[in-house]
Coordinates of N, CA and C in Angstrom, one line a residue:
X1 N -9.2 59.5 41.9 CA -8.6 59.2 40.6 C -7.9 57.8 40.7
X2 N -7.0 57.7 41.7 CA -6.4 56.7 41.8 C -7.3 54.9 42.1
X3 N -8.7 55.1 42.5 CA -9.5 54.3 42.6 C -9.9 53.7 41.3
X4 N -10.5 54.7 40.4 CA -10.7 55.1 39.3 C -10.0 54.0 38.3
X5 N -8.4 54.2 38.7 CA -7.5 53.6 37.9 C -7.4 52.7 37.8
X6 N -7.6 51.8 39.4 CA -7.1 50.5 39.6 C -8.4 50.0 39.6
X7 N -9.7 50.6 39.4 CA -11.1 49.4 39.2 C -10.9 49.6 37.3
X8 N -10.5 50.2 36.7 CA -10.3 50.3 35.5 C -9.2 49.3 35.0
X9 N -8.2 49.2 35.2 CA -7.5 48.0 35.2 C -7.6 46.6 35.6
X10 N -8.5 46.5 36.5 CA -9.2 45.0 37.0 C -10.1 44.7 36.0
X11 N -11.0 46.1 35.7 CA -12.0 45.5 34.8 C -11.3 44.8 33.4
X12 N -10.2 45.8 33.0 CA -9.8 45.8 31.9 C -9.2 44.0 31.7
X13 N -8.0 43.4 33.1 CA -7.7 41.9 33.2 C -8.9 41.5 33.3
X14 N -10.3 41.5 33.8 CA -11.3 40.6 33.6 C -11.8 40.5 32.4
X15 N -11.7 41.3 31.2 CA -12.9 41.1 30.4 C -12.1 40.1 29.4
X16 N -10.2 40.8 29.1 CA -9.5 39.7 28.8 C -9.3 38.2 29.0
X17 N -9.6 38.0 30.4 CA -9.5 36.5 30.9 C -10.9 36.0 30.6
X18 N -12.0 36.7 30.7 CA -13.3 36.3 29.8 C -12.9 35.5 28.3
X19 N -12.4 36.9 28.1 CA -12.1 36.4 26.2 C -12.0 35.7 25.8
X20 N -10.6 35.3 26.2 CA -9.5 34.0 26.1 C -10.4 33.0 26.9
X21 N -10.7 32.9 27.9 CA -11.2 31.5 28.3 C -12.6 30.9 27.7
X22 N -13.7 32.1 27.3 CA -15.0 32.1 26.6 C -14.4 30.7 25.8
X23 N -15.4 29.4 25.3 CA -15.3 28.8 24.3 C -15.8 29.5 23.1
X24 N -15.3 29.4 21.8 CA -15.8 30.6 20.8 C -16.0 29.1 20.0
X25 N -16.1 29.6 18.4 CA -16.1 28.7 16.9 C -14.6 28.1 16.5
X26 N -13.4 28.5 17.5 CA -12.4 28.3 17.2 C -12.4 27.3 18.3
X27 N -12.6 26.8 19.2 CA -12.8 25.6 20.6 C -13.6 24.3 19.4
X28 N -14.8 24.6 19.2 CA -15.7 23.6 18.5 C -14.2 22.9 17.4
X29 N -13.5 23.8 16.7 CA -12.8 22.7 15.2 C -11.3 22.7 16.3
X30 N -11.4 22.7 17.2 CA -10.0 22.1 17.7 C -10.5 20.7 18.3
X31 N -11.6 20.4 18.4 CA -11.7 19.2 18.6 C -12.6 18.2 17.4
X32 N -11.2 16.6 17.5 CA -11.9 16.1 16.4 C -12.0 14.4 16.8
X33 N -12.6 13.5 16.5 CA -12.7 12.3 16.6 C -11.5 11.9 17.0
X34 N -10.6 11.8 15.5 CA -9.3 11.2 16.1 C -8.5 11.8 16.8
X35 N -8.4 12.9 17.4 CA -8.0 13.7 18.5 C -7.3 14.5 17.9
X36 N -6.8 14.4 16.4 CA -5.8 14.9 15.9 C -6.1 16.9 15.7
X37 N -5.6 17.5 15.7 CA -5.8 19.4 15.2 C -5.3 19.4 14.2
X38 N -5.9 20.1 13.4 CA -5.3 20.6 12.1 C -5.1 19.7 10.7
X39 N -4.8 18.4 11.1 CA -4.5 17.6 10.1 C -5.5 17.4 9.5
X40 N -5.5 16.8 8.0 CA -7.1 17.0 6.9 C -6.8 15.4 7.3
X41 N -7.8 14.6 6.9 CA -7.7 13.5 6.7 C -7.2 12.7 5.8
X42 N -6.5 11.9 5.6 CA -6.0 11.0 3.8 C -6.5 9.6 4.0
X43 N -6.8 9.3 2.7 CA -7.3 7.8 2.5 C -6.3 6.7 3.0
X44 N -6.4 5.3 3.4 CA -5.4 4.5 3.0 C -5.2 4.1 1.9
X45 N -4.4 4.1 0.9 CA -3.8 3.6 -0.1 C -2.8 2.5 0.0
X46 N -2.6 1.5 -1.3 CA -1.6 0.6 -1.4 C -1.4 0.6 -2.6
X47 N 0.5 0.2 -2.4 CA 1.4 0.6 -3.9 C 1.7 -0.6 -3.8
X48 N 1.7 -1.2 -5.4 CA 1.1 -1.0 -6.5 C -0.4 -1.3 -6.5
X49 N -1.3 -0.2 -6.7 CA -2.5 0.3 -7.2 C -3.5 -1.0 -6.8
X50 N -4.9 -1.2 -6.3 CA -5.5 -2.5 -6.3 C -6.8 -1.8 -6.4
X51 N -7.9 -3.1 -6.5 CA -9.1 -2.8 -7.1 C -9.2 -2.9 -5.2
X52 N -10.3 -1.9 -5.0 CA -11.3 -1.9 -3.4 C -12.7 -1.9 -3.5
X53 N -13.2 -1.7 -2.9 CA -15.0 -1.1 -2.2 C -15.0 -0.9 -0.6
X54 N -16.1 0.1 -0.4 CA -16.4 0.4 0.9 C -17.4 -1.1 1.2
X55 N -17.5 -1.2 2.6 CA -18.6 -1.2 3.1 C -18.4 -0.5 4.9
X56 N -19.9 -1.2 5.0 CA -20.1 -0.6 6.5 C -19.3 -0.9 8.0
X57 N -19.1 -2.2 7.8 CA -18.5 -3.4 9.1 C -17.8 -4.1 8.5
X58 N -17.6 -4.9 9.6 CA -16.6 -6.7 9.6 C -17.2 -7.3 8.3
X59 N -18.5 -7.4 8.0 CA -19.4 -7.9 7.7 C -18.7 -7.7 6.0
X60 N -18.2 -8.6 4.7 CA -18.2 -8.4 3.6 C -17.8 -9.2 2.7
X61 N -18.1 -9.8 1.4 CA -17.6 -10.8 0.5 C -16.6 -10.5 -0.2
X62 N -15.2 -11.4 -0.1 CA -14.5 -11.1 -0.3 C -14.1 -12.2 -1.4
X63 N -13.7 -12.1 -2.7 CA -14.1 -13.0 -3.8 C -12.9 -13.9 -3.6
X64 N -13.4 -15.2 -4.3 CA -12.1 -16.3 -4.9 C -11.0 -15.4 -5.3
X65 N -10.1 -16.3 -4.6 CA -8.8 -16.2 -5.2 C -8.4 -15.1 -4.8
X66 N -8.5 -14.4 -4.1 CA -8.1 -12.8 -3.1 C -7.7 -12.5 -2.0
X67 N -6.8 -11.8 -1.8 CA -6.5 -11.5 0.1 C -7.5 -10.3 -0.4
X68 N -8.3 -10.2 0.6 CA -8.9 -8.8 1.1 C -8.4 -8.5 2.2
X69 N -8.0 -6.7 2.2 CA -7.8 -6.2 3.7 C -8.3 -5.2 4.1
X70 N -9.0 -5.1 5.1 CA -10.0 -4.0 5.2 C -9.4 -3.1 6.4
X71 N -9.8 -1.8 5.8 CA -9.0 -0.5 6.4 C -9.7 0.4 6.8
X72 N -10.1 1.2 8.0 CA -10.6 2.5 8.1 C -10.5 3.5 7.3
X73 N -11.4 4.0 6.6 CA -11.0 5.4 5.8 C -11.8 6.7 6.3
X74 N -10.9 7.4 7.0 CA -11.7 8.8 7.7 C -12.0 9.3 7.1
X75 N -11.7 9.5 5.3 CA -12.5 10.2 4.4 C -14.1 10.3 4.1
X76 N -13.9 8.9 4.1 CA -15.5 8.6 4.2 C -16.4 8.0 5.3
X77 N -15.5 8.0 6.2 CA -16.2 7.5 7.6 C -16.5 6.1 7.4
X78 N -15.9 5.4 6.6 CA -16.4 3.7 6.6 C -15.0 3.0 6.3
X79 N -15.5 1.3 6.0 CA -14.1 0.6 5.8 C -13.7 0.7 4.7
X80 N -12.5 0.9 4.0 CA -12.4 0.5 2.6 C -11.7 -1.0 2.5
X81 N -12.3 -2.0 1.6 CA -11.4 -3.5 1.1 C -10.6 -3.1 -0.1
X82 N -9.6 -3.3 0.5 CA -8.4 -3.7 -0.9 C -8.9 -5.3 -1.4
X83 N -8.5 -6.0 -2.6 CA -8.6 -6.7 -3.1 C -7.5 -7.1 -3.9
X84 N -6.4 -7.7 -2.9 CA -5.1 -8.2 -3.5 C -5.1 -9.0 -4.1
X85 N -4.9 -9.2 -5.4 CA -5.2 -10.3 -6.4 C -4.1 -10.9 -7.0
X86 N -3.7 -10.0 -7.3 CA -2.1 -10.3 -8.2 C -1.3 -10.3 -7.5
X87 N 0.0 -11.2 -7.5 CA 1.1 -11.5 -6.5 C 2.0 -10.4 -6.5
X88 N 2.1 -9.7 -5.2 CA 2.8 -8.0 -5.1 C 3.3 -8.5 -3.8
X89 N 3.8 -7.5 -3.5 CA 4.5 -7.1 -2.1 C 3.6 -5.7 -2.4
X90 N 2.7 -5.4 -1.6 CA 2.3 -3.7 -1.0 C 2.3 -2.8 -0.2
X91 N 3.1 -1.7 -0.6 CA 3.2 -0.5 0.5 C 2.1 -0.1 0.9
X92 N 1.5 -0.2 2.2 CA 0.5 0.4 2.9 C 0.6 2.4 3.3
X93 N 0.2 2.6 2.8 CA 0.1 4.9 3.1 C -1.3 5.3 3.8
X94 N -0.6 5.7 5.0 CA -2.1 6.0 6.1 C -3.0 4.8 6.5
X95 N -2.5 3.7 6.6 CA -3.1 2.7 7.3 C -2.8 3.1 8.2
X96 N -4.5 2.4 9.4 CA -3.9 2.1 11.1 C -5.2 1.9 11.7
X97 N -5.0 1.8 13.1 CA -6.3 1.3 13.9 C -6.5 -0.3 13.3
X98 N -8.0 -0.3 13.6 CA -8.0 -1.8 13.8 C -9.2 -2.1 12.1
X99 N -8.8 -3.2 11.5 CA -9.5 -3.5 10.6 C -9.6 -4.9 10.5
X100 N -9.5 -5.7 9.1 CA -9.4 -7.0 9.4 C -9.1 -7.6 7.8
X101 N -9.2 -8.6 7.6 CA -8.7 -9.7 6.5 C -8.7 -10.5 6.4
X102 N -9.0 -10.6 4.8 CA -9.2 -12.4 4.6 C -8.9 -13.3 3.5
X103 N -8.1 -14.0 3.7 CA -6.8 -14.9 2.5 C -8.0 -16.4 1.9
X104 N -8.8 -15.7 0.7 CA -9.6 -16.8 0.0 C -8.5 -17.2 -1.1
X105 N -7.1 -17.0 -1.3 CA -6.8 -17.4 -2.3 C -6.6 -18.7 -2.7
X106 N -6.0 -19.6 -3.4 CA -5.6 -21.0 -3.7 C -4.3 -21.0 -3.9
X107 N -3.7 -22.0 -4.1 CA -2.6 -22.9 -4.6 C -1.2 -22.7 -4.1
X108 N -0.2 -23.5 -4.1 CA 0.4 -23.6 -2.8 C 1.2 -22.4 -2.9
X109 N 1.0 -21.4 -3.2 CA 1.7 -20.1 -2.6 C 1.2 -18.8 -1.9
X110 N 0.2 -19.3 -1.7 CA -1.1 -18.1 -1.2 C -1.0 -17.8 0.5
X111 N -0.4 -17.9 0.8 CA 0.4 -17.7 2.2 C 0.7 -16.1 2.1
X112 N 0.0 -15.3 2.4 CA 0.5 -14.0 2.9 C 1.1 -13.5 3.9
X113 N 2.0 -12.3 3.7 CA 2.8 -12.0 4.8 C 2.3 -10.6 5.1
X114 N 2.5 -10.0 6.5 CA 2.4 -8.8 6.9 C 3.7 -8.2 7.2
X115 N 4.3 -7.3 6.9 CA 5.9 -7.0 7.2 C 5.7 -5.5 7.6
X116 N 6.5 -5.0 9.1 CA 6.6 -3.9 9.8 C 7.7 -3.4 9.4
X117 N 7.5 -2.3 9.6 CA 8.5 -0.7 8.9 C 10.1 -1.4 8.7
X118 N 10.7 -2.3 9.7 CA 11.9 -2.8 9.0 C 12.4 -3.6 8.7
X119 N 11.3 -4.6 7.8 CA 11.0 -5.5 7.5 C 10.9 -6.8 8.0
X120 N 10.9 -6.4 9.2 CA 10.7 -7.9 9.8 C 9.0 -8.5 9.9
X121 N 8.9 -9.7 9.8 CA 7.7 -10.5 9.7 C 7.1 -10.7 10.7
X122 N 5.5 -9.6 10.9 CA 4.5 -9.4 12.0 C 3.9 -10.6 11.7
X123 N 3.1 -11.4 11.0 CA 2.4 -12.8 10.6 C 1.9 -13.0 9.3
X124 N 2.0 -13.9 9.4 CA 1.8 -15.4 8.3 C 0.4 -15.6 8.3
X125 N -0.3 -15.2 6.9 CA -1.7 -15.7 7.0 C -2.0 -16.6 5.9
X126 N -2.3 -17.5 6.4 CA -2.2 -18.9 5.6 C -3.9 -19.1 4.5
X127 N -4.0 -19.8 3.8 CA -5.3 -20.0 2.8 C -6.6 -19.8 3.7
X128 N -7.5 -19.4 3.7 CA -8.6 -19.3 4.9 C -8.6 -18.9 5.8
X129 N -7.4 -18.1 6.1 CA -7.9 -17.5 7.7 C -8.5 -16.3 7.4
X130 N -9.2 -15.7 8.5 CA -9.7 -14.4 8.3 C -9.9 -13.8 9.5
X131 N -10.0 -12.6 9.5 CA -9.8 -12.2 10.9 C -11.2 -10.6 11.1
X132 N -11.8 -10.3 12.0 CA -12.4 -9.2 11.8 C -12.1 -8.1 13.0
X133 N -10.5 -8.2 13.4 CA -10.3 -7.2 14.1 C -8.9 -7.7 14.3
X134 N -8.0 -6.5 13.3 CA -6.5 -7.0 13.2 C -5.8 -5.8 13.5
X135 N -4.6 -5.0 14.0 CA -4.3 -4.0 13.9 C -3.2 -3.8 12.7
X136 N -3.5 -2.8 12.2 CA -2.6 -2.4 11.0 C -1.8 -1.7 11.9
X137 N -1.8 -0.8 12.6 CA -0.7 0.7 12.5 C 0.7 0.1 12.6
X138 N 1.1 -1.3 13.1 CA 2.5 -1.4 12.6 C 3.0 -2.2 11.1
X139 N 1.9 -2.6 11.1 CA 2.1 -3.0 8.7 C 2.5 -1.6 8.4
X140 N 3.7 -2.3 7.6 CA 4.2 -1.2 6.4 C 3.5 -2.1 5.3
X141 N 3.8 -3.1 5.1 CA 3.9 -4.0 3.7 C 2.7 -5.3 3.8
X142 N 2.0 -5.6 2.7 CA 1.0 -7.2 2.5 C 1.7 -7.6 1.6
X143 N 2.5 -8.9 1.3 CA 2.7 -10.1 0.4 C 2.2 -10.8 0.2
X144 N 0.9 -10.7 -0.7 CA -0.3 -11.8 -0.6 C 0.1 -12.9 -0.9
X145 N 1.5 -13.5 -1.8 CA 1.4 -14.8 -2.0 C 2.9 -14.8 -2.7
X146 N 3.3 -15.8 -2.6 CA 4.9 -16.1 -3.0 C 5.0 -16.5 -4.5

């Protein structure tokens, strides 16, 4: 009996340690791209409100007279371009990683700024520059022009 007992309790710790270690349908959604669990994904957004488009890459036309800033968006698995046109200061929501941008605007105030969480001044992008690999995650704020 006493054998009985103790091969019955070993079986019983093995089939548990099977269980729990087995990879199941719950292992597959704990892993994701951005490494993150659980969290859904959110768009980047910018306050006050601006006209955008996706595209695929670096690669995109970005009109007269515009800062464009181009953002990863995990929602749709591609870049989204803001199209800053109007002279704002913009709050950046769920930007980060690496994107890029490009200051086609004119006239002598078109100097944008990038400004970090406390307000201090990350860089100065002057009429024409553009860049196809910039990091956002410490932009809070774009001042496309003074």
């Amino acid at each position: 009996m006493r054998i009985r007992s103790i091969l019955g309790t070993a079986g019983t710790a093995a089939g548990l340690a099977a269980v729990s270690l087995a990879p199941g349908a719950g292992a597959a959604e704990a892993t994701s791209p951005a490494g993150s669990q659980g969290v859904a994904a959110v768009a980047p957004t910018v306050s006050p409100g601006a006209d955008f488009f996706y595209t695929s890459g670096p690669g995109y036309t970005c009109p007269d007279d515009t800062f464009c800033a181009r953002v990863w968006d995990p929602t749709r698995s591609t870049y989204k371009v803001f199209k800053l046109y109007n002279c704002h200061t913009y709050s950046l929501s769920y930007w980060g990683g690496t994107g890029g941008y490009a200051n086609f605007q004119s006239g002598s105030r078109a100097t944008a700024t990038f400004y970090g969480e406390s307000g201090n001044v990350l860089k100065n992008v002057p009429i024409g520059e553009q860049s196809t690999s910039y990091n956002w995650t410490p932009v809070w704020k774009i001042r496309n022009c003074y």
